[in-house]
XYZ file of C-alpha atoms in Angstrom:
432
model
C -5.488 -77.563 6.009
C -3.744 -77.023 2.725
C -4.930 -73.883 0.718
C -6.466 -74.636 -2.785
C -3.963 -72.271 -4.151
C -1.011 -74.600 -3.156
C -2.748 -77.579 -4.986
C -2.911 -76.041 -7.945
C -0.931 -76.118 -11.339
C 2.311 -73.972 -11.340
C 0.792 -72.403 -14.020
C -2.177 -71.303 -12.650
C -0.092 -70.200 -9.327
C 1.832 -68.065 -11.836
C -1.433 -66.222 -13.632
C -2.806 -66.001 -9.543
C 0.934 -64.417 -8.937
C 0.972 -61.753 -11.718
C -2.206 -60.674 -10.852
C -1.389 -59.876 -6.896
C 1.667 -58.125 -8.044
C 0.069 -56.200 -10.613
C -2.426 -54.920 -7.365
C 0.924 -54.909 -5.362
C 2.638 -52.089 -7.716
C -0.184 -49.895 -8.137
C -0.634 -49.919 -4.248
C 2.917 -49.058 -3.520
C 3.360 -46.781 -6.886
C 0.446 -44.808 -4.697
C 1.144 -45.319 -1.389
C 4.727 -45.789 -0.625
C 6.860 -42.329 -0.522
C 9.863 -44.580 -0.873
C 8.613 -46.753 -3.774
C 7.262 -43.697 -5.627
C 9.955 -41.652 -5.423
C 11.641 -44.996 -6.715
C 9.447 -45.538 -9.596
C 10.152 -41.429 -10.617
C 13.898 -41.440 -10.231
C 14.272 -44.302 -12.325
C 12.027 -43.838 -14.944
C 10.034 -46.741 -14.406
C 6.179 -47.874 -15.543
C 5.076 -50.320 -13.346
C 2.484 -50.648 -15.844
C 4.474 -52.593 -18.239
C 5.520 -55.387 -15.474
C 2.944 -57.821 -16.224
C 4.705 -61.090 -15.495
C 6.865 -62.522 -12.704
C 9.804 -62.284 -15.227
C 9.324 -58.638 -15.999
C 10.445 -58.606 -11.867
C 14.220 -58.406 -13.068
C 13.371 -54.561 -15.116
C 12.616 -53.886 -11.368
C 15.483 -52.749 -8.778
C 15.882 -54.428 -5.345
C 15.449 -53.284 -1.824
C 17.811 -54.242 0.536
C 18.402 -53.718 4.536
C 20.338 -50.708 4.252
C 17.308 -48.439 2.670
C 14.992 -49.792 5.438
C 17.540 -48.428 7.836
C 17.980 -45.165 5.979
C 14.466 -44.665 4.584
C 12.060 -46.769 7.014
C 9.338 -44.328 7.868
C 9.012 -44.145 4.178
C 7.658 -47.293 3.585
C 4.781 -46.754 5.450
C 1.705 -47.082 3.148
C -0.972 -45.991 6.131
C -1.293 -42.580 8.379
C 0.046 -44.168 11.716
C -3.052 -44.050 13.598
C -3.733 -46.998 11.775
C -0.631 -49.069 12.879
C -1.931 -51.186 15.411
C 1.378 -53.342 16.787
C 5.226 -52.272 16.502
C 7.676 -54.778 15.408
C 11.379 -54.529 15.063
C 13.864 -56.356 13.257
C 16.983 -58.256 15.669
C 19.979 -56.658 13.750
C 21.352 -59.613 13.230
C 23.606 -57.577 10.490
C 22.720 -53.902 11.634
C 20.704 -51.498 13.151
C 16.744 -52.761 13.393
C 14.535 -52.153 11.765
C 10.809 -50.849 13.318
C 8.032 -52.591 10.986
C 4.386 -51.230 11.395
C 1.255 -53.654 10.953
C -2.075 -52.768 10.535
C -5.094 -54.867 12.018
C -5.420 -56.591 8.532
C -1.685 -57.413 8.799
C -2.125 -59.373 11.635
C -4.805 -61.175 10.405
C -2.327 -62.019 7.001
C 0.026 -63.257 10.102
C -2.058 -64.958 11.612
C -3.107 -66.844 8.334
C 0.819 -67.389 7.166
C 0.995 -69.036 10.714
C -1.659 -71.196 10.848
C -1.201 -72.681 7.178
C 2.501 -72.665 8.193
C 2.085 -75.156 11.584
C -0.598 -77.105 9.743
C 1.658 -77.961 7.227
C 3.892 -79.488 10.226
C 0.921 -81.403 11.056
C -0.553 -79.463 14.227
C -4.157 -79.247 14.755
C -7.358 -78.340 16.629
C -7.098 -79.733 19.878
C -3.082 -79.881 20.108
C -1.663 -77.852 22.613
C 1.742 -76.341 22.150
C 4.534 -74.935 24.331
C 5.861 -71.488 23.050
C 9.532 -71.127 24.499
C 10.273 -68.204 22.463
C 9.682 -64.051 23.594
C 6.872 -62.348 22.719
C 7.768 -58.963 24.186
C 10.425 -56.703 22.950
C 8.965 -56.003 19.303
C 9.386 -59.451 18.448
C 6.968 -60.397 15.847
C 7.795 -63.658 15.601
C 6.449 -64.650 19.019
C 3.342 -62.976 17.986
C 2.972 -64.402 15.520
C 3.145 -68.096 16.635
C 0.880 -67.131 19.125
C -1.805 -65.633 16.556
C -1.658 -68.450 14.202
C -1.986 -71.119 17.232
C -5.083 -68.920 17.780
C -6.258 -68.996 14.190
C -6.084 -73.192 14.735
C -7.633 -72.843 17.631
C -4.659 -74.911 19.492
C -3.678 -74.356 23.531
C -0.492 -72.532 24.008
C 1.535 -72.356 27.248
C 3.385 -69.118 26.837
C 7.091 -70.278 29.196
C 9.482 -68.029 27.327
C 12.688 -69.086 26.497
C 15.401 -70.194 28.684
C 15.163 -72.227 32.454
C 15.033 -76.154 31.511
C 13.337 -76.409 34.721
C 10.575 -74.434 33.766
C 9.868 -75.855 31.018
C 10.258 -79.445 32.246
C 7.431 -78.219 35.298
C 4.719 -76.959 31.946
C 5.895 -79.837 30.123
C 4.866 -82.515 32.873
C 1.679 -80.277 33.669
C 0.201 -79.057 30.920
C 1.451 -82.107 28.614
C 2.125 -80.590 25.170
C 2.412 -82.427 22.012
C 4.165 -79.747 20.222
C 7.206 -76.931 21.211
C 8.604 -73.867 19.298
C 11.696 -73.562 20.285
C 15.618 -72.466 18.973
C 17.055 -76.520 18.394
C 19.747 -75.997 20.376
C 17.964 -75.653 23.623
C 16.314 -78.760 23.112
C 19.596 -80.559 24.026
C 19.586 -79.043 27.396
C 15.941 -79.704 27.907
C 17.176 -83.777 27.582
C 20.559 -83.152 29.359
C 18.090 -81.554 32.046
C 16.059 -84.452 31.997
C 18.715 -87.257 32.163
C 19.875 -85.560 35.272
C 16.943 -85.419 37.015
C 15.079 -88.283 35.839
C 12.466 -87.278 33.616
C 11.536 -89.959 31.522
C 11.672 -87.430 28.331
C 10.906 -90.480 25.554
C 7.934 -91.233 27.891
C 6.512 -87.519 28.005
C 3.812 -85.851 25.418
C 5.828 -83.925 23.050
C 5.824 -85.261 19.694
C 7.128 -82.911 17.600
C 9.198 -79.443 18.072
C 9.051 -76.305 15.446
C 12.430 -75.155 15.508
C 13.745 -71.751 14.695
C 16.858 -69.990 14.390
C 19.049 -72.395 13.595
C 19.611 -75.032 10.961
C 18.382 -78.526 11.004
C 19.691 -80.020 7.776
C 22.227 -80.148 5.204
C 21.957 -79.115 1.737
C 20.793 -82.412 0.444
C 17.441 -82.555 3.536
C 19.694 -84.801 5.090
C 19.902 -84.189 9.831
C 22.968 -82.218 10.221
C 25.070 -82.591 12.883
C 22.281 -81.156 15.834
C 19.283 -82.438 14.490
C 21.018 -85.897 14.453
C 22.228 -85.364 18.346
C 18.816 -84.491 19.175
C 17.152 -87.084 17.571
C 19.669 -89.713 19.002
C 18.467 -89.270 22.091
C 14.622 -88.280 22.033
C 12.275 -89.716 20.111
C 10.474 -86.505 18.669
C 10.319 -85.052 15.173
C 11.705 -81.978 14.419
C 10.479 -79.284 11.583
C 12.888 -76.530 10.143
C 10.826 -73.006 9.682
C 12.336 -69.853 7.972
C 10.722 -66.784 8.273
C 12.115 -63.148 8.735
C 10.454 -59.439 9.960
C 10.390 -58.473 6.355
C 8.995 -61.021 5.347
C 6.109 -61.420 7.975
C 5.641 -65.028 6.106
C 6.965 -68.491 6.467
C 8.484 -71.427 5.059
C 7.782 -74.483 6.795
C 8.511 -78.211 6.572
C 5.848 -80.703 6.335
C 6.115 -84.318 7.344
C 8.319 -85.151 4.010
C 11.163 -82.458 5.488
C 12.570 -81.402 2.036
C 12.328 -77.948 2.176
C 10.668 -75.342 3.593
C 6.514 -74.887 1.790
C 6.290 -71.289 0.125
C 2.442 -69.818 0.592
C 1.962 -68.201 -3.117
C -0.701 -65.985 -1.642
C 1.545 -64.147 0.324
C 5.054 -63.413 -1.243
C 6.560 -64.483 -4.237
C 10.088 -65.457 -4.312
C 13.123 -65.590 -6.535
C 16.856 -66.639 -6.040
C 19.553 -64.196 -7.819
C 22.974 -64.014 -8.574
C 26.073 -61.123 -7.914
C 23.947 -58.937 -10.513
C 20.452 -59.485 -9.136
C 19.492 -62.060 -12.075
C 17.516 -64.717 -11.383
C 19.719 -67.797 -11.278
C 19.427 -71.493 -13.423
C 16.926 -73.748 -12.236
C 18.690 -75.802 -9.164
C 21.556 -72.960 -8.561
C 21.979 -71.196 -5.336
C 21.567 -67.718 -5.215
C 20.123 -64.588 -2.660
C 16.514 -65.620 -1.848
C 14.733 -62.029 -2.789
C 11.299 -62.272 -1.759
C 8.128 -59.374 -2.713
C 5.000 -59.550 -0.316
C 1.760 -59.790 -1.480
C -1.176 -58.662 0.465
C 0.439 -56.509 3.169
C -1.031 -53.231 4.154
C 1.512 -50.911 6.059
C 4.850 -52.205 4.974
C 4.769 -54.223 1.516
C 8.075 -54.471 0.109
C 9.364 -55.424 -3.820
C 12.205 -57.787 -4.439
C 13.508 -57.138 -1.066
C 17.108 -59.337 -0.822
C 17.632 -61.334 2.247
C 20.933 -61.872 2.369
C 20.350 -65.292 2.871
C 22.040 -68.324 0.173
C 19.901 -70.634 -0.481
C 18.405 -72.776 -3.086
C 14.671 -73.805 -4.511
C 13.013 -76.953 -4.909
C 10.569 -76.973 -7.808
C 9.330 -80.595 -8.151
C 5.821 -81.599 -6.431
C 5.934 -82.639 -2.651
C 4.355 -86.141 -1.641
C 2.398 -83.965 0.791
C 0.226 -82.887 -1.925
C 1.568 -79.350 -2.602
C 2.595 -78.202 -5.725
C 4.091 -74.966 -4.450
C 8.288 -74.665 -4.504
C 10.362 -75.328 -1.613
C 12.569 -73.457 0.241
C 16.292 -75.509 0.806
C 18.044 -75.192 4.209
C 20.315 -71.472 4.099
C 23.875 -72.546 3.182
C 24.438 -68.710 5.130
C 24.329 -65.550 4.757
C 26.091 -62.950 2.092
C 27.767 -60.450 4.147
C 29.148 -63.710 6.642
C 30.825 -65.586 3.650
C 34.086 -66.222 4.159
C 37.049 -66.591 2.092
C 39.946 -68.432 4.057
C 42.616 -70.075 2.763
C 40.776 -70.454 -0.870
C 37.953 -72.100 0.426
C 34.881 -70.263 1.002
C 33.024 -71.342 3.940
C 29.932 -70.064 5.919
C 29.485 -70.124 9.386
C 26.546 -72.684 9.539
C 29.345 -75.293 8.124
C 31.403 -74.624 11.044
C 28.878 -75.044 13.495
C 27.952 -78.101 11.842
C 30.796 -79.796 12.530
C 31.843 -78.119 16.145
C 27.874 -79.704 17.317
C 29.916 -83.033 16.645
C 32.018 -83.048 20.369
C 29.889 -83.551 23.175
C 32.661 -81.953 25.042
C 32.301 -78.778 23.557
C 29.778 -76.855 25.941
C 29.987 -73.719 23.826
C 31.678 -72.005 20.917
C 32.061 -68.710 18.752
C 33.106 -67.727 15.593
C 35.336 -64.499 15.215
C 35.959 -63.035 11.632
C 38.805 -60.471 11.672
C 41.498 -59.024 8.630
C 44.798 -59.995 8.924
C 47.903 -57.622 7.578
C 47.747 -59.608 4.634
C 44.093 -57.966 4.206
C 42.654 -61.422 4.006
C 40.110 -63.039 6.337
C 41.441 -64.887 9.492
C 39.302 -67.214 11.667
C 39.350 -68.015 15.388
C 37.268 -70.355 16.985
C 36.793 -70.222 20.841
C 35.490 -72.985 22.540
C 34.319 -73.869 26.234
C 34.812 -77.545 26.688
C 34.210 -80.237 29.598
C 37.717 -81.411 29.829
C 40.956 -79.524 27.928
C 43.486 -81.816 26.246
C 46.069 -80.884 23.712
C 45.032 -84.442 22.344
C 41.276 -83.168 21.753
C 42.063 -79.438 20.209
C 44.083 -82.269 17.738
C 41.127 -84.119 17.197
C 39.072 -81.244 16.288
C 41.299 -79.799 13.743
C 41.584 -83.198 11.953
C 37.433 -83.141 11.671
C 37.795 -79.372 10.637
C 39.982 -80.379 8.037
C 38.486 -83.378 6.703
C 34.971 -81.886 6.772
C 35.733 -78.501 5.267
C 39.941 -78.725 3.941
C 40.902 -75.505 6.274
C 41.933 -75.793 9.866
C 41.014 -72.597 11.656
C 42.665 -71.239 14.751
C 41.137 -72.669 17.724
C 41.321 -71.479 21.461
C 40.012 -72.488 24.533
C 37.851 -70.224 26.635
C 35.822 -70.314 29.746
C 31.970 -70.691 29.716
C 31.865 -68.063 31.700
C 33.430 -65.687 28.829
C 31.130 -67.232 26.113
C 27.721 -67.356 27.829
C 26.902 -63.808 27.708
C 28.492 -63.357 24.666
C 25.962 -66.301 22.614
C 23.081 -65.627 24.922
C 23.165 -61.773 24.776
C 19.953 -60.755 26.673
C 19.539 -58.038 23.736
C 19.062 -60.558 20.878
C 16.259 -62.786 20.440
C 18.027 -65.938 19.482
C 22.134 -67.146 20.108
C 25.192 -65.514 18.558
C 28.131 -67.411 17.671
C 29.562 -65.323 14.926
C 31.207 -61.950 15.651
C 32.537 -60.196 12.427
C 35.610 -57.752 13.083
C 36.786 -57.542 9.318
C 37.678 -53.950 8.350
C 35.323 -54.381 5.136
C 32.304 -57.036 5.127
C 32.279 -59.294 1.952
């Protein structure tokens, strides 16, 4: 199931592409009190953007107008919102998000090209251990596009191995969407009970949330503990609320597949120019073909980098690398910048390590100062060594690292507010 449009010539995705956003301006410039008043106070005619490089005469949106401005963005009267969605203020206050019954049906479309490009199909049944309450449009939307693909989903949840284990064994799914980090205690679970997990159905898990690879598509550190162990294959998906699209793996994993008919993307620098060919940069994305909240060169805050050769799965469309991290988390510590995901990386190393965080805070020198906290089997002055070696010859810092109890970290990383864990808690007195 592989849309015509993503076979085609990168030229001819690029004349499709103007054309959409050509439809996409005058629909906001008519619709959208926030894009109009926009287009006024700065002078601008949309009618002279013809051409996805005319994009950069355009300003960006970024999180902090949807907070200020969001009921402005609305395009429809509200009677015609049919489901609420929020953002999970990951970096602020959420953000509500309206969809209209022809949103849906774009979501349900991004999701079922999406999980067809990770190779389920009709007659596959898949395990959904993620919410779908709580205005989270994610959930919904896995469940819409399994719809769309007519595949059987077993709506667990998140959370409670043992659960999951008892749907597993009865309903036998081949595939699970799930954050990748859970999967490990789904097989340590398993190993302690005796479930035969390499003999059971699943062959493949859709994992969100957190990172599978490195920069260069090669297992990071969890993927590769996962994998170890259970014999499954595992596909990276990025997606956000904003967005209400996503970028999924295929077989080949080298990035996640962008769907031109639904958003077109770009990757810019410090002064919201599209970067060199192969440079990383803020992914800034503008949706196509949204009714109630479309939004124009929106800025994730997400670093990544794009992929622009053809994929041996037959699509011609770019790729989407793995997120190096996020803008406001960058850190600068001891003249090496370093993202959280990094650290993570190399913490998912120790099998001894149960759990961890990340705190960010300014020291009287007004520079950034690090403190890792970690629950661990069995404390040793010898293993906090060990650790700060890896830290150093992994990433050429050594934070500070502390011991702490699970019972101090567990609520803090599995916060029943949020929707997926946190690790990194930023206390700086200004945000990069």
């Amino acid at each position: 199931m592989i849309p015509a449009i993503e076979k085609n010539s990168l030229e001819e995705i690029k004349i499709f592409q103007e054309q959409k956003l050509t439809e996409l301006l005058t629909y906001i410039g008519e619709n959208s009190p926030f894009y109009k008043r926009l287009f006024a106070g700065q002078n601008i005619d949309i009618s002279k953007i013809k051409t996805l490089e005319d994009l950069q005469y355009l300003p960006v949106t970024n999180k902090e107008d949807l907070q200020q401005y969001n009921d402005d963005f609305l395009c429809v009267p509200q009677h015609k919102i049919i489901d609420y969605a929020s953002t999970s203020g990951t970096l602020g206050d959420p953000v509500t998000f309206g969809l209209t019954d022809s949103d849906l049906d774009r979501l349900a479309y991004n999701e079922a090209i999406s999980f067809a490009c990770a190779g389920i199909a009709e007659g596959d049944v898949v395990q959904l251990m993620t919410t779908i309450d709580r205005k989270f449009m994610a959930g919904l939307a896995y469940f819409l596009g399994l719809r769309k693909l007519k595949v059987g989903v077993i709506r667990v949840g998140a959370g409670i191995p043992e659960l999951q284990w008892d749907s597993i064994l009865k309903y036998k799914p081949s595939y699970l969407i799930t954050v990748p980090s859970f999967l490990l205690k789904l097989i340590e679970y398993a190993e302690i009970h005796g479930i035969e997990y390499n003999n059971s159905s699943i062959k493949g898990a859709i994992c969100i949330g957190e990172s599978l690879r490195n920069e260069d598509f090669s297992m990071n550190t969890l993927s590769q503990k996962i994998t170890d162990k259970w014999d499954i294959k595992l596909f990276s998906t990025y997606a956000s609320t904003e967005m209400s699209t996503a970028f999924t793996e295929c077989e080949h994993g080298v990035g996640g597949h962008h769907h031109p008919e639904l958003i077109i993307v770009e990757v810019l620098d410090e002064d919201n120019m599209p970067v060199k060919n192969g440079e990383v940069g803020e992914l800034t994305f503008t949706t196509l073909g949204i009714e109630a909240m479309p939004l124009l060169r929106f800025k994730t805050g997400d670093i990544v980098q794009l992929h622009n050769e053809p994929c041996a799965c037959g699509r011609n469309t770019l790729r989407v690398g793995p997120v190096i991290g996020r803008k406001k988390q960058m850190i600068k510590y001891k003249g090496t910048t370093l993202y959280p995901p990094a650290m993570n990386d190399v913490l998912s190393g120790f099998d001894n390590i149960e759990n961890h965080i990340i705190e960010i805070s300014t020291n009287d020198l007004g520079t950034d100062e690090i403190v890792i906290k970690i629950a661990v089997k069995n404390q040793t002055p010898e293993f906090l060594q060990e650790i700060k070696d890896h830290f150093r010859a992994k990433l050429r810092v050594t934070p500070k690292i502390e011991f702490a109890s699970k019972e101090i970290l567990n609520p803090m990383v599995f916060n029943p507010m949020s929707r997926k864990p946190i690790r990194f808690f930023d206390y700086r007195k200004t945000t990069v």
